[in-house]
Coordinates of N, CA and C in Angstrom, one line a residue:
L20 N 296.9 -63.4 176.6 CA 297.2 -62.0 176.5 C 297.4 -61.4 177.9
S21 N 296.4 -61.7 178.8 CA 296.4 -61.1 180.1 C 297.6 -61.7 180.9
L22 N 298.0 -62.9 180.7 CA 299.2 -63.5 181.3 C 300.4 -62.6 181.0
V23 N 300.6 -62.3 179.8 CA 301.8 -61.5 179.4 C 301.7 -60.1 179.9
V24 N 300.6 -59.5 179.8 CA 300.4 -58.1 180.3 C 300.7 -58.1 181.8
N25 N 300.1 -59.0 182.6 CA 300.3 -59.0 184.0 C 301.8 -59.2 184.4
R26 N 302.5 -60.2 183.7 CA 303.9 -60.4 184.0 C 304.7 -59.2 183.7
V27 N 304.4 -58.5 182.6 CA 305.2 -57.3 182.2 C 305.0 -56.2 183.2
L28 N 303.7 -56.0 183.6 CA 303.4 -54.9 184.6 C 304.0 -55.2 185.9
N29 N 304.0 -56.5 186.3 CA 304.6 -56.9 187.6 C 306.2 -56.7 187.6
A30 N 306.8 -56.8 186.5 CA 308.2 -56.8 186.4 C 308.7 -55.3 186.4
L31 N 307.9 -54.4 186.0 CA 308.3 -53.0 185.9 C 308.1 -52.3 187.2
P32 N 308.9 -51.2 187.4 CA 308.8 -50.4 188.7 C 307.4 -49.8 188.7
T33 N 306.9 -49.5 189.9 CA 305.6 -48.8 190.0 C 305.6 -47.5 189.3
R34 N 304.5 -47.2 188.7 CA 304.3 -46.0 188.0 C 304.9 -46.0 186.6
L35 N 305.7 -47.0 186.2 CA 306.2 -47.0 184.9 C 305.3 -47.8 184.0
V36 N 304.7 -47.2 183.0 CA 303.8 -47.8 182.1 C 304.5 -48.1 180.8
P37 N 304.4 -49.4 180.4 CA 305.1 -49.8 179.2 C 304.3 -49.2 178.0
S38 N 305.1 -49.0 176.9 CA 304.4 -48.5 175.7 C 303.7 -49.7 175.1
R39 N 302.8 -49.4 174.2 CA 302.0 -50.4 173.5 C 303.0 -51.3 172.7
S40 N 304.0 -50.7 172.1 CA 305.0 -51.5 171.3 C 305.8 -52.5 172.2
F41 N 306.1 -52.1 173.4 CA 306.8 -52.9 174.3 C 305.9 -54.1 174.7
L42 N 304.6 -53.9 175.0 CA 303.7 -55.0 175.3 C 303.5 -55.9 174.1
T43 N 303.4 -55.3 172.9 CA 303.3 -56.1 171.7 C 304.5 -57.0 171.5
A44 N 305.7 -56.4 171.7 CA 306.9 -57.2 171.6 C 306.9 -58.3 172.6
S45 N 306.5 -58.1 173.8 CA 306.4 -59.1 174.8 C 305.5 -60.2 174.4
I46 N 304.4 -59.9 173.9 CA 303.4 -60.9 173.4 C 304.0 -61.7 172.3
Q47 N 304.7 -61.0 171.4 CA 305.3 -61.7 170.3 C 306.4 -62.7 170.7
I48 N 307.1 -62.3 171.8 CA 308.1 -63.2 172.3 C 307.5 -64.5 172.9
V49 N 306.4 -64.3 173.6 CA 305.7 -65.5 174.1 C 305.1 -66.3 173.0
E50 N 304.5 -65.7 172.0 CA 304.0 -66.5 170.9 C 305.1 -67.2 170.1
A51 N 306.2 -66.6 169.9 CA 307.4 -67.3 169.3 C 307.9 -68.4 170.1
L52 N 307.9 -68.3 171.4 CA 308.4 -69.4 172.3 C 307.4 -70.5 172.3
I53 N 306.1 -70.2 172.3 CA 305.1 -71.3 172.2 C 305.3 -72.1 170.9
N54 N 305.4 -71.4 169.8 CA 305.7 -72.0 168.5 C 306.9 -72.8 168.5
A55 N 308.0 -72.3 169.1 CA 309.3 -73.0 169.2 C 309.1 -74.2 170.1
W56 N 308.3 -74.1 171.1 CA 308.1 -75.3 172.0 C 307.5 -76.4 171.2
F57 N 306.5 -76.1 170.4 CA 305.9 -77.2 169.6 C 306.8 -77.8 168.6
D58 N 307.7 -76.9 168.0 CA 308.7 -77.4 167.1 C 309.8 -78.3 167.8
V59 N 310.3 -77.8 168.9 CA 311.4 -78.5 169.6 C 310.9 -79.7 170.3
H60 N 309.8 -79.6 170.9 CA 309.3 -80.6 171.8 C 308.6 -81.7 171.1
Q61 N 309.3 -82.7 170.7 CA 308.6 -83.8 170.0 C 309.2 -85.1 170.6
S62 N 308.7 -85.4 171.8 CA 309.1 -86.6 172.6 C 310.7 -86.8 172.6
L63 N 311.3 -85.7 173.0 CA 312.8 -85.7 173.1 C 313.1 -85.9 174.6
A64 N 314.3 -86.5 174.8 CA 314.8 -86.6 176.2 C 315.1 -85.1 176.6
P65 N 314.9 -84.8 177.9 CA 315.1 -83.4 178.4 C 316.5 -82.9 178.0
E66 N 317.5 -83.7 178.2 CA 318.9 -83.1 177.9 C 319.0 -82.8 176.4
T67 N 318.4 -83.6 175.5 CA 318.4 -83.3 174.1 C 317.6 -82.1 173.8
E68 N 316.5 -81.9 174.5 CA 315.6 -80.8 174.3 C 316.4 -79.5 174.6
V69 N 317.1 -79.4 175.7 CA 317.9 -78.2 176.0 C 318.8 -77.9 174.9
R70 N 319.5 -78.9 174.4 CA 320.5 -78.6 173.3 C 319.7 -78.1 172.0
R71 N 318.5 -78.5 171.8 CA 317.8 -78.0 170.6 C 317.3 -76.6 170.8
W72 N 317.2 -76.1 172.0 CA 316.8 -74.7 172.3 C 318.0 -73.8 172.0
G73 N 319.2 -74.3 172.2 CA 320.4 -73.5 172.0 C 320.5 -72.6 170.8
P74 N 320.3 -73.2 169.6 CA 320.3 -72.4 168.4 C 319.2 -71.3 168.3
I75 N 318.1 -71.5 169.1 CA 317.0 -70.6 169.0 C 317.2 -69.4 170.0
V76 N 317.6 -69.7 171.2 CA 317.7 -68.7 172.2 C 319.1 -68.5 172.7
G77 N 320.1 -69.3 172.3 CA 321.4 -69.3 172.8 C 321.6 -70.3 173.9
D78 N 322.8 -70.9 173.9 CA 323.0 -72.0 174.8 C 322.9 -71.6 176.3
A79 N 323.5 -70.5 176.6 CA 323.5 -70.0 178.0 C 322.0 -69.8 178.5
C80 N 321.3 -69.1 177.7 CA 319.9 -68.8 178.0 C 319.1 -70.1 178.1
A81 N 319.3 -71.0 177.2 CA 318.6 -72.3 177.2 C 318.8 -73.1 178.5
R82 N 320.1 -73.2 178.9 CA 320.4 -73.9 180.1 C 319.9 -73.2 181.3
A83 N 320.0 -71.9 181.4 CA 319.5 -71.1 182.6 C 318.0 -71.2 182.7
W84 N 317.3 -71.0 181.6 CA 315.9 -71.0 181.6 C 315.4 -72.4 181.9
W85 N 316.0 -73.4 181.4 CA 315.6 -74.8 181.7 C 315.8 -75.1 183.2
Q86 N 316.9 -74.7 183.8 CA 317.1 -75.0 185.2 C 316.1 -74.1 186.0
D87 N 315.9 -72.9 185.7 CA 314.9 -72.0 186.4 C 313.5 -72.6 186.3
A88 N 313.2 -73.1 185.1 CA 311.8 -73.7 184.9 C 311.6 -74.9 185.8
A89 N 312.7 -75.7 186.0 CA 312.6 -76.9 186.8 C 312.2 -76.5 188.2
E90 N 312.7 -75.3 188.7 CA 312.5 -74.8 190.0 C 311.1 -74.2 190.2
Q91 N 310.6 -73.7 189.0 CA 309.3 -72.9 189.1 C 308.1 -73.6 188.5
Q92 N 308.3 -74.9 188.2 CA 307.2 -75.6 187.6 C 305.9 -75.5 188.4
A93 N 306.0 -75.6 189.7 CA 304.8 -75.6 190.5 C 303.9 -74.3 190.3
S94 N 304.6 -73.2 189.9 CA 303.9 -71.9 189.8 C 303.6 -71.6 188.3
A95 N 303.8 -72.5 187.4 CA 303.5 -72.3 186.0 C 302.1 -71.9 185.8
P96 N 301.8 -70.9 185.0 CA 300.4 -70.4 184.8 C 299.6 -71.5 184.1
E97 N 298.4 -71.8 184.7 CA 297.6 -72.9 184.1 C 297.1 -72.6 182.7
V98 N 296.9 -71.3 182.4 CA 296.4 -71.0 181.0 C 297.5 -71.4 180.0
L99 N 298.8 -71.2 180.3 CA 299.9 -71.5 179.4 C 300.1 -73.0 179.4
V100 N 299.9 -73.7 180.5 CA 300.0 -75.1 180.6 C 299.0 -75.8 179.6
A101 N 297.8 -75.2 179.7 CA 296.7 -75.7 178.8 C 297.0 -75.5 177.4
V102 N 297.6 -74.4 177.0 CA 297.9 -74.2 175.6 C 299.0 -75.2 175.1
L103 N 300.0 -75.4 175.9 CA 301.1 -76.4 175.6 C 300.6 -77.8 175.6
S104 N 299.6 -78.1 176.4 CA 299.0 -79.5 176.5 C 298.3 -79.8 175.2
R105 N 297.7 -78.8 174.5 CA 297.0 -79.0 173.3 C 297.9 -79.5 172.2
G106 N 299.2 -79.3 172.4 CA 300.2 -79.8 171.4 C 300.6 -81.2 171.7
Q107 N 299.8 -82.0 172.4 CA 300.1 -83.4 172.8 C 301.2 -83.6 173.8
S108 N 301.6 -82.5 174.5 CA 302.6 -82.7 175.5 C 301.9 -83.3 176.8
P109 N 302.6 -84.2 177.4 CA 302.0 -84.7 178.7 C 302.0 -83.5 179.7
P110 N 301.1 -83.6 180.6 CA 300.9 -82.4 181.6 C 302.2 -82.0 182.3
E111 N 303.0 -82.9 182.7 CA 304.2 -82.5 183.4 C 305.2 -81.8 182.5
E112 N 305.3 -82.2 181.2 CA 306.2 -81.5 180.3 C 305.6 -80.2 179.9
A113 N 304.3 -80.1 179.7 CA 303.6 -78.9 179.4 C 303.8 -77.9 180.5
R114 N 303.8 -78.3 181.8 CA 304.0 -77.4 182.9 C 305.5 -76.9 182.9
H115 N 306.4 -77.8 182.6 CA 307.8 -77.4 182.5 C 308.0 -76.4 181.3
G116 N 307.3 -76.6 180.2 CA 307.4 -75.7 179.1 C 306.8 -74.3 179.4
A117 N 305.7 -74.3 180.2 CA 305.1 -73.1 180.6 C 306.0 -72.3 181.5
A118 N 306.6 -73.0 182.4 CA 307.6 -72.3 183.3 C 308.8 -71.8 182.5
F119 N 309.3 -72.6 181.5 CA 310.4 -72.2 180.7 C 310.1 -70.9 180.0
I120 N 308.9 -70.8 179.4 CA 308.5 -69.6 178.6 C 308.3 -68.4 179.6
C121 N 307.8 -68.6 180.8 CA 307.7 -67.5 181.7 C 309.1 -67.0 182.2
C122 N 310.0 -68.0 182.3 CA 311.4 -67.6 182.7 C 312.0 -66.7 181.6
A123 N 311.8 -67.1 180.3 CA 312.3 -66.4 179.2 C 311.7 -65.0 179.2
L124 N 310.4 -64.9 179.4 CA 309.7 -63.6 179.4 C 310.2 -62.7 180.5
D125 N 310.3 -63.3 181.7 CA 310.8 -62.5 182.8 C 312.2 -61.9 182.5
D126 N 313.1 -62.7 181.9 CA 314.4 -62.2 181.5 C 314.3 -61.1 180.4
A127 N 313.4 -61.3 179.5 CA 313.2 -60.3 178.4 C 312.7 -58.9 179.0
V128 N 311.9 -59.0 180.0 CA 311.3 -57.7 180.5 C 312.2 -57.2 181.7
G129 N 313.1 -58.0 182.1 CA 314.1 -57.5 183.1 C 313.7 -57.7 184.5
S130 N 312.9 -58.7 184.8 CA 312.5 -58.9 186.2 C 313.5 -59.9 186.9

């Protein structure tokens, strides 16, 4: 929860306070992406995995977020990596998934 709130607040201009419904929607986006990660990510090759995300988030977004996540893996939030690791993802894949979800959230909130 705090991860989502902090990312949303950091994405918005100073003094702009998001409504409770905006924060709720942001949290639901992250929850949906975590659930989708568990559904899509079942020991697939990375190129296959990107194609499986297409119907969920759109092909352009899937490719862009996948590439952005590859660049931002090192800064993936540990709390999200831990959540994705519980789904039997190896640590490196969980880290990529956490970065992917953060890239999606950043796009959704406009940062």
